[in-house]
Amino acid sequence: MYDIIVVGGGHAGCEAAIIAAKFKKKVCLITSNINNIADLPCNPSIGGSAKGVVVREVDALGGVIGKIADQSQIQMKKLNIKKGPAVQAYRAQIDKDLYQKNMLKELKKHSNITLVEGMAEDLIIENAQIKGIKTEQEEYCARAVILTTGTYLKADILIGNTRKRSGPGSEKPSLYLSDNLAKLGFDIIRLKTGTPPRVDKNTVNFAVTDEEKGADACLNFSNFKQNEYDLNKQVSCYLTYTNPQTHEIIRNNINKSSMYGGLQDIASVGPRYCPSIEDKIMRFYDKERHQLFLEPVSLKSPKVYIQGLSTSFPIEIQEQIVHSIKGLEKCRIITYAYAIEYDAINPQQLKQNLETKLIKNLFMAGQINGTSGYEEAAGQGIMAGINACLNLDKKKAFVLKRNEAYIGVLIDDLVTKGVIDPYRLLTSRAEYRLLLRNDNADQRLSHYGEKYGLLCKKEIEIFKQKLKKLKKWEQKLKETYISPNIENNEYLQKLNSTKLKDRISLYDLLKRSEIKLEALQKWLKIDAEIEIKEKLEVQVKYEGYIKKAEKDAQKMLKLEKIKIPEGIDYYKIQNLANEAKQKLSEIKPTTLGQANRISGVNPSDIAILSVYIKGKRNGK
Amino acid sequence: MEKTIAGVATALGIGAISIIRVSGEEAINIVNKIFIGENLKKAESHTIHYGFIVEGEKRVDEVLVSIMRAPRTYTKEDVVEINCHGGIIATNKTLEILLANGCELAEPGEFTKRAFLNGRIDLIEAEGVMNLINSQTELNRAAAFNQLQGSVSARIEKNRKKITDLIAHIAVNIDYPEYEDIEEVTVDKIKKNVRKIKKDLLEVYQASKNGKLIQEGINTVIIGSPNVGKSSLLNVLIEENKAIVTDIAGTTRDLVEGKLNLDGVILNLIDTAGIRKTKDKIEKIGVQKSLELIKKAELILLVLDNNKKLDNDELKIIEKVKDKNHIIVINKIDLKSQIDKKQLANANVVEISTFEQEKVTKLKEKIKEMFNLEKIQQKDLTYLTSARSIALLQKTIAILEEIESSVANNQPVDVLEIDLKRVWHELGLITGKTYEEEIIEQLFANFCLGK
């Protein structure tokens, strides 16, 4: 008998299992292939815009994706440096072999995690409560179950006119679980994604491509552990392009692609943000070329991933396409591109804590909820793990709000709006982007990590030290005044800043957009870590905008605080518009704020609903 | 902290006095800023104060202001109620000034919503109010829809589309930082776009302000031969409206000179000068002049003397008047009738005596009947939504100005985009088309992205 069974050993499953272990729960992680734990079946990179922030959020809560990525990266980059403080993020090229090895090591560190190889086929349920799972051979009992099945449910690999039941990269698919979920009342949706070919790096002519190097300073996802690594050993990526010849091959053969007539039975929906190369050519007809990034899969492996060339053409057309590209003329394809179709559930059937509404103590996380991406999976995995433990301990659910974390935005979007195509986090999905920065993930979330005992003493100490230093320097900037003398004004003029008329604190001076923190060293020696400086600079410079965002967020929170009691019959509420009745009955929002975000529910419906709730509370 | 909201609490066009309600933490401060009279900040709760609403130096309306401090108020917040006397234009002007001074326009039902959320009213009360609001909202929607069919809507939509594109473009730059072949939205590009959009919206704003939308009310002329009783009629009407007639300073004699509120029907009196002069000096208004006035007017009150036969000039005018909203007012019915009623066939006729109050009431009833209540309400709702749209537009322009100053301060694209999104949101509130997914859809529709 376990406390928690996690089904699936991907990025969601690993986070869920490890965080549950930190809750001192007896955990069983069931995966179809222990040697393929924490696979990166698509791009060999972690992070990116918004996603990179999620990695830091998971880390701040006590998760592992950040640390393992730091241990396994072969190139780190900081994105959007020039675009502003709230959109910067890290991205790492990952050595896939190393990442999987490090994650397995991490799992094995926790003695209360049992790794089991097997394929979950059915759930054991009593009185609408989960009791365990069945694999092909055995039954496993647990008080809570977290399903993180990725793209494995009834997965089909599509290449040209062939459809083959298979998990990604020839892994075993899960054949029965999704039908059994359907029997329990889950809405099954069919989604699709794809991956490009991998080619042999020894056959690529990198000399004719553009080199893309990593950052020139050490960067770490982890909020607690700053690794120094050898910048000279950072591996490069390379940029090449499609060309008119490539496009001609694609157009001439378009009906051979699975998605353009190669297969007649496509019912799944692919991601809008990740179109295949044939989609790009057909939809953006006038574009002369498309970027392709060549990314190493690992140090040992000869494989190079061609980002931008995802396709479902038959292999002979793939050969033609790849060989038409500059630098790849003579290359050998090691694995071919494919599209993959898989089952997921409608995430509107989940509560905000990722527990299913249908079955108590059954949680879901990752691609089964209609998302895509390792980071999105990890974010859900840790939340499902924490909430499963809180359920077992009979404690209040842990729900991150939209102004607290991208994870909060992600989960709220999923359970409130549902998905049409695989969901990817974008900065534009967050209303309070300026609050959800890369630099302040720990300030936003580490107190939760501390509260639930998910951070070790050392980590808490590091975090508290950071806050202390930040306060100290903030205070110093406020206390240090400079006067409008000739020397100061000449210095400011050199920095293209206006002259001083009155004395001014360094704090206020820093608010000028042209004055960088480093420029203040003239008056005050700021010998703090880069991390502290970054936090300080953003915090001071954008104070006004941040306050504005906080004020907006407070407005939203007011509605968020009003809980909607369970079991409301919306059809009995007078004056509610019919569309609102239907949507509210389906989604069963838990707060007025959530109800407000459901499309088709209007402000007048919210007003009526609030009246009704109040009445219920008063027993009228 | 909740924003301080303001809204017209009485239905416009119904009742001579309209009440603007202001609720929220800043309510008293904001009203105090635009009020001449005693210092409202020091006023005790639940007291009424006489004074004027001002815009800068200019007095906009003579008002009574009720101060009610939290928590013993409708919303449990500080509430100020302004009793406006100046009819629709002054009421809306006051509302506009409040919005310009930091109030947010109340959404339909928002006062009740706050009252409820703050625990002031119970279910049954609230349900009653909600029913009312719901029906109002429907009318509002219809009115907004009608209003937005026009070219103004298309123009606002065009600008919103520009902003949508710009935001989606920035979003692509942010979310797909390495797609260099997508043109980067620079601060300079934002600056150019913002300037263009602001210029266009400013034009719309000015046009709306000056336009017919704001200048509601029925342009009315009183015409007739000398000594038929025009000025007596005017005086009787004014008598009833003593506090309401306002001379609009700076208008020429051709334009509106005063306003009458007949139980909610607003008459804009045109060219009363001629009539007033008759008090001490007989001035003949020629046929030509009368015909000119008829052209301008939306309602013509043609006054005839019961005791005199119709002359040729009068007959000419009667013919002209028949094609328009008109009332032929036969005065002096206490005297012997000399008018051949056949000559007034197919005309709206009311017989009065300016000496008898009761008889004048008949005229008022007739006017109200002609501009029936439903019609007025529709009109006013159009007006209300238009005041709302104008307020939103004003806010939008203010945000665009903020963006311009942020650009001048070298703020990064990321920060500018946050304000662009606010612009997009406000414009969407005007056209009723904002929905969050739109930008994301746009992003995927127009840009070629992929891994």
Short mmCIF file of C-alpha atoms in Angstrom, two decimals, chain A residues 85-346:
data_model
loop_
_atom_site.label_atom_id
_atom_site.label_comp_id
_atom_site.label_asym_id
_atom_site.label_seq_id
_atom_site.Cartn_x
_atom_site.Cartn_y
_atom_site.Cartn_z
CA PRO A 85 12.67 43.25 -17.35
CA ALA A 86 9.47 41.23 -17.32
CA VAL A 87 10.13 39.12 -20.36
CA GLN A 88 13.68 38.00 -19.78
CA ALA A 89 14.18 34.30 -19.38
CA TYR A 90 16.83 31.62 -19.52
CA ARG A 91 17.07 28.80 -21.95
CA ALA A 92 19.41 25.84 -21.75
CA GLN A 93 20.55 23.39 -24.37
CA ILE A 94 20.41 20.11 -22.53
CA ASP A 95 22.55 17.03 -22.82
CA LYS A 96 19.65 14.61 -23.00
CA ASP A 97 21.66 11.58 -21.80
CA LEU A 98 23.01 13.49 -18.85
CA TYR A 99 19.62 14.89 -17.97
CA GLN A 100 17.99 11.47 -17.86
CA LYS A 101 20.88 10.07 -15.86
CA ASN A 102 20.81 12.92 -13.36
CA MET A 103 17.05 12.68 -12.92
CA LEU A 104 17.23 8.95 -12.28
CA LYS A 105 19.96 9.60 -9.72
CA GLU A 106 17.76 12.24 -8.06
CA LEU A 107 14.79 9.84 -7.88
CA LYS A 108 16.97 7.14 -6.36
CA LYS A 109 18.17 9.54 -3.69
CA HIS A 110 14.73 9.38 -2.14
CA SER A 111 14.41 6.10 -0.29
CA ASN A 112 10.64 6.47 -0.04
CA ILE A 113 10.23 6.38 -3.84
CA THR A 114 9.81 2.93 -5.36
CA LEU A 115 10.43 2.72 -9.09
CA VAL A 116 8.30 0.14 -10.85
CA GLU A 117 8.39 -0.77 -14.51
CA GLY A 118 4.95 -1.43 -15.92
CA MET A 119 2.12 -0.11 -18.01
CA ALA A 120 -0.92 1.21 -16.13
CA GLU A 121 -4.08 -0.09 -17.75
CA ASP A 122 -6.91 0.66 -15.38
CA LEU A 123 -7.81 2.44 -12.18
CA ILE A 124 -9.18 0.88 -9.03
CA ILE A 125 -12.04 2.96 -7.72
CA GLU A 126 -14.40 2.60 -4.78
CA ASN A 127 -17.18 5.04 -4.05
CA ALA A 128 -15.84 7.59 -6.50
CA GLN A 129 -12.52 7.51 -4.71
CA ILE A 130 -9.23 6.24 -6.13
CA LYS A 131 -7.80 3.12 -4.50
CA GLY A 132 -4.99 2.20 -6.85
CA ILE A 133 -4.12 1.10 -10.36
CA LYS A 134 -3.83 -2.09 -12.39
CA THR A 135 -0.95 -2.86 -14.74
CA GLU A 136 -0.97 -5.77 -17.17
CA GLN A 137 0.33 -8.03 -14.39
CA GLU A 138 -0.49 -6.54 -11.06
CA GLU A 139 -2.59 -4.33 -8.84
CA TYR A 140 -1.05 -1.50 -6.85
CA CYS A 141 -2.94 0.13 -4.02
CA ALA A 142 -2.59 3.74 -3.00
CA ARG A 143 -4.49 6.51 -1.29
CA ALA A 144 -3.89 8.90 -4.17
CA VAL A 145 -2.91 8.52 -7.82
CA ILE A 146 -1.36 11.06 -10.15
CA LEU A 147 -1.62 10.35 -13.87
CA THR A 148 1.17 11.88 -15.94
CA THR A 149 0.92 9.79 -19.07
CA GLY A 150 2.35 12.32 -21.52
CA THR A 151 1.70 11.52 -25.17
CA TYR A 152 1.42 7.79 -24.54
CA LEU A 153 -2.36 7.29 -24.38
CA LYS A 154 -3.35 5.41 -27.54
CA ALA A 155 -0.46 7.11 -29.26
CA ASP A 156 -0.13 6.81 -33.03
CA ILE A 157 3.00 7.74 -34.93
CA LEU A 158 2.18 9.25 -38.30
CA ILE A 159 4.67 9.29 -41.15
CA GLY A 160 3.35 9.89 -44.67
CA ASN A 161 0.51 7.48 -45.27
CA THR A 162 1.37 5.20 -42.37
CA ARG A 163 -0.19 5.16 -38.95
CA LYS A 164 1.42 3.01 -36.30
CA ARG A 165 0.36 2.58 -32.70
CA SER A 166 3.47 3.57 -30.79
CA GLY A 167 4.71 5.95 -28.12
CA PRO A 168 7.27 8.62 -28.99
CA GLY A 169 10.61 7.27 -30.19
CA SER A 170 9.35 3.65 -30.48
CA GLU A 171 8.39 3.48 -26.81
CA LYS A 172 5.46 1.27 -25.85
CA PRO A 173 2.10 3.09 -26.05
CA SER A 174 -0.61 2.87 -23.41
CA LEU A 175 -3.41 0.94 -25.06
CA TYR A 176 -6.21 0.69 -22.53
CA LEU A 177 -5.99 3.44 -19.97
CA SER A 178 -7.74 6.15 -21.99
CA ASP A 179 -10.71 3.90 -22.83
CA ASN A 180 -11.02 3.11 -19.15
CA LEU A 181 -10.89 6.81 -18.33
CA ALA A 182 -13.65 7.39 -20.89
CA LYS A 183 -15.76 4.75 -19.15
CA LEU A 184 -15.39 6.67 -15.91
CA GLY A 185 -16.84 9.74 -17.54
CA PHE A 186 -13.77 11.63 -18.71
CA ASP A 187 -14.07 13.53 -21.99
CA ILE A 188 -11.25 12.28 -24.15
CA ILE A 189 -9.78 14.70 -26.64
CA ARG A 190 -7.32 13.81 -29.36
CA LEU A 191 -4.28 15.99 -29.85
CA LYS A 192 -1.30 15.94 -32.13
CA THR A 193 2.23 17.15 -32.02
CA GLY A 194 5.32 16.51 -34.06
CA THR A 195 9.06 16.34 -34.01
CA PRO A 196 11.74 17.02 -36.62
CA PRO A 197 14.41 14.66 -37.91
CA ARG A 198 17.76 14.18 -36.13
CA VAL A 199 20.84 14.08 -38.29
CA ASP A 200 24.40 12.89 -37.74
CA LYS A 201 26.56 15.82 -36.68
CA ASN A 202 29.59 14.26 -38.33
CA THR A 203 27.88 14.63 -41.69
CA VAL A 204 26.79 18.26 -41.26
CA ASN A 205 28.79 21.06 -42.83
CA PHE A 206 28.58 23.55 -39.96
CA ALA A 207 31.02 25.88 -41.72
CA VAL A 208 28.30 27.20 -44.02
CA THR A 209 25.85 27.87 -41.17
CA ASP A 210 25.77 30.65 -38.58
CA GLU A 211 27.07 29.83 -35.14
CA GLU A 212 24.88 30.66 -32.14
CA LYS A 213 26.81 30.87 -28.92
CA GLY A 214 25.71 30.78 -25.31
CA ALA A 215 25.82 33.58 -22.76
CA ASP A 216 29.20 34.96 -21.76
CA ALA A 217 28.48 34.72 -18.04
CA CYS A 218 27.35 31.81 -15.91
CA LEU A 219 23.59 31.48 -15.60
CA ASN A 220 21.58 29.11 -13.43
CA PHE A 221 17.95 28.22 -13.30
CA SER A 222 18.21 27.35 -9.63
CA ASN A 223 17.44 30.05 -7.13
CA PHE A 224 19.56 28.32 -4.53
CA LYS A 225 22.58 26.83 -6.18
CA GLN A 226 24.82 28.93 -8.38
CA ASN A 227 27.02 26.61 -10.41
CA GLU A 228 30.15 28.01 -11.91
CA TYR A 229 30.88 26.26 -15.16
CA ASP A 230 33.54 26.53 -17.82
CA LEU A 231 32.27 29.03 -20.35
CA ASN A 232 34.77 27.75 -22.90
CA LYS A 233 33.07 24.37 -22.88
CA GLN A 234 29.68 25.76 -23.82
CA VAL A 235 28.47 24.08 -26.98
CA SER A 236 27.17 26.13 -29.90
CA CYS A 237 24.00 25.78 -31.92
CA TYR A 238 23.91 26.60 -35.61
CA LEU A 239 21.44 28.44 -37.77
CA THR A 240 20.56 27.55 -41.34
CA TYR A 241 17.55 28.20 -43.56
CA THR A 242 15.13 26.52 -45.89
CA ASN A 243 15.29 27.75 -49.48
CA PRO A 244 13.14 27.87 -52.64
CA GLN A 245 14.22 24.37 -53.55
CA THR A 246 13.08 23.05 -50.16
CA HIS A 247 9.77 24.80 -50.63
CA GLU A 248 9.33 23.34 -54.08
CA ILE A 249 9.91 19.80 -52.82
CA ILE A 250 7.31 20.40 -50.11
CA ARG A 251 4.73 21.87 -52.49
CA ASN A 252 5.22 19.17 -55.09
CA ASN A 253 4.70 16.44 -52.54
CA ILE A 254 2.26 18.11 -50.22
CA ASN A 255 -0.44 15.44 -50.49
CA LYS A 256 2.01 12.84 -49.21
CA SER A 257 2.18 14.49 -45.80
CA SER A 258 -0.02 12.74 -43.23
CA MET A 259 -1.78 15.99 -42.53
CA TYR A 260 -2.37 16.99 -46.15
CA GLY A 261 -4.02 13.86 -47.47
CA GLY A 262 -1.46 11.17 -46.71
CA LEU A 263 -3.85 9.92 -44.06
CA GLN A 264 -7.60 10.29 -44.31
CA ASP A 265 -8.49 9.76 -40.66
CA ILE A 266 -6.88 12.71 -38.88
CA ALA A 267 -9.19 13.82 -36.08
CA SER A 268 -6.61 15.40 -33.81
CA VAL A 269 -5.68 19.03 -33.38
CA GLY A 270 -2.07 20.11 -33.63
CA PRO A 271 -0.49 23.01 -31.79
CA ARG A 272 -0.85 26.41 -33.37
CA TYR A 273 2.50 27.54 -32.04
CA CYS A 274 4.38 24.62 -33.48
CA PRO A 275 3.35 24.14 -37.09
CA SER A 276 5.10 21.59 -39.23
CA ILE A 277 7.33 22.78 -42.04
CA GLU A 278 4.60 21.92 -44.55
CA ASP A 279 2.15 24.07 -42.58
CA LYS A 280 4.58 26.95 -42.69
CA ILE A 281 5.17 26.64 -46.42
CA MET A 282 1.47 26.29 -47.25
CA ARG A 283 0.22 29.02 -44.92
CA PHE A 284 2.96 31.55 -45.44
CA TYR A 285 3.34 31.19 -49.14
CA ASP A 286 5.30 34.36 -49.75
CA LYS A 287 8.02 33.69 -47.20
CA GLU A 288 11.27 33.02 -48.95
CA ARG A 289 12.97 31.12 -46.19
CA HIS A 290 12.42 29.73 -42.73
CA GLN A 291 14.96 29.53 -39.93
CA LEU A 292 16.26 26.15 -38.86
CA PHE A 293 18.31 25.75 -35.70
CA LEU A 294 20.71 22.85 -35.42
CA GLU A 295 20.85 21.78 -31.77
CA PRO A 296 23.07 19.03 -30.34
CA VAL A 297 21.09 16.34 -28.55
CA SER A 298 23.93 15.42 -26.21
CA LEU A 299 27.70 15.49 -26.01
CA LYS A 300 28.10 11.79 -26.65
CA SER A 301 25.37 11.28 -29.18
CA PRO A 302 26.00 12.18 -32.82
CA LYS A 303 22.39 13.38 -33.11
CA VAL A 304 21.59 16.93 -34.07
CA TYR A 305 18.00 18.14 -33.71
CA ILE A 306 16.73 20.37 -36.53
CA GLN A 307 14.47 22.85 -34.79
CA GLY A 308 11.91 24.18 -37.27
CA LEU A 309 11.64 21.11 -39.45
CA SER A 310 8.92 19.13 -37.76
CA THR A 311 7.02 17.18 -40.43
CA SER A 312 4.94 14.12 -41.23
CA PHE A 313 6.22 13.55 -44.76
CA PRO A 314 7.25 10.03 -45.75
CA ILE A 315 10.91 9.29 -45.20
CA GLU A 316 11.95 9.56 -48.84
CA ILE A 317 10.54 13.10 -49.02
CA GLN A 318 12.21 13.89 -45.69
CA GLU A 319 15.52 12.85 -47.26
CA GLN A 320 14.93 15.23 -50.15
CA ILE A 321 13.90 18.10 -47.88
CA VAL A 322 16.83 17.72 -45.50
CA HIS A 323 19.36 17.42 -48.32
CA SER A 324 18.07 20.58 -49.98
CA ILE A 325 19.19 22.62 -46.98
CA LYS A 326 22.46 24.47 -46.79
CA GLY A 327 24.92 22.58 -44.62
CA LEU A 328 22.79 19.43 -44.65
CA GLU A 329 23.36 18.48 -48.30
CA LYS A 330 25.26 15.35 -47.48
CA CYS A 331 24.02 14.61 -44.03
CA ARG A 332 22.73 11.32 -42.75
CA ILE A 333 19.36 11.25 -41.06
CA ILE A 334 19.52 9.14 -37.91
CA THR A 335 15.87 9.34 -36.86
CA TYR A 336 13.06 10.56 -39.04
CA ALA A 337 10.51 13.17 -38.19
CA TYR A 338 7.02 12.10 -37.27
CA ALA A 339 3.71 13.45 -36.06
CA ILE A 340 2.19 11.83 -33.02
CA GLU A 341 -1.48 11.62 -32.10
CA TYR A 342 -2.51 10.91 -28.54
CA ASP A 343 -5.42 11.02 -26.14
CA ALA A 344 -5.78 13.65 -23.44
CA ILE A 345 -8.62 14.58 -21.14
CA ASN A 346 -10.60 17.79 -21.12
#
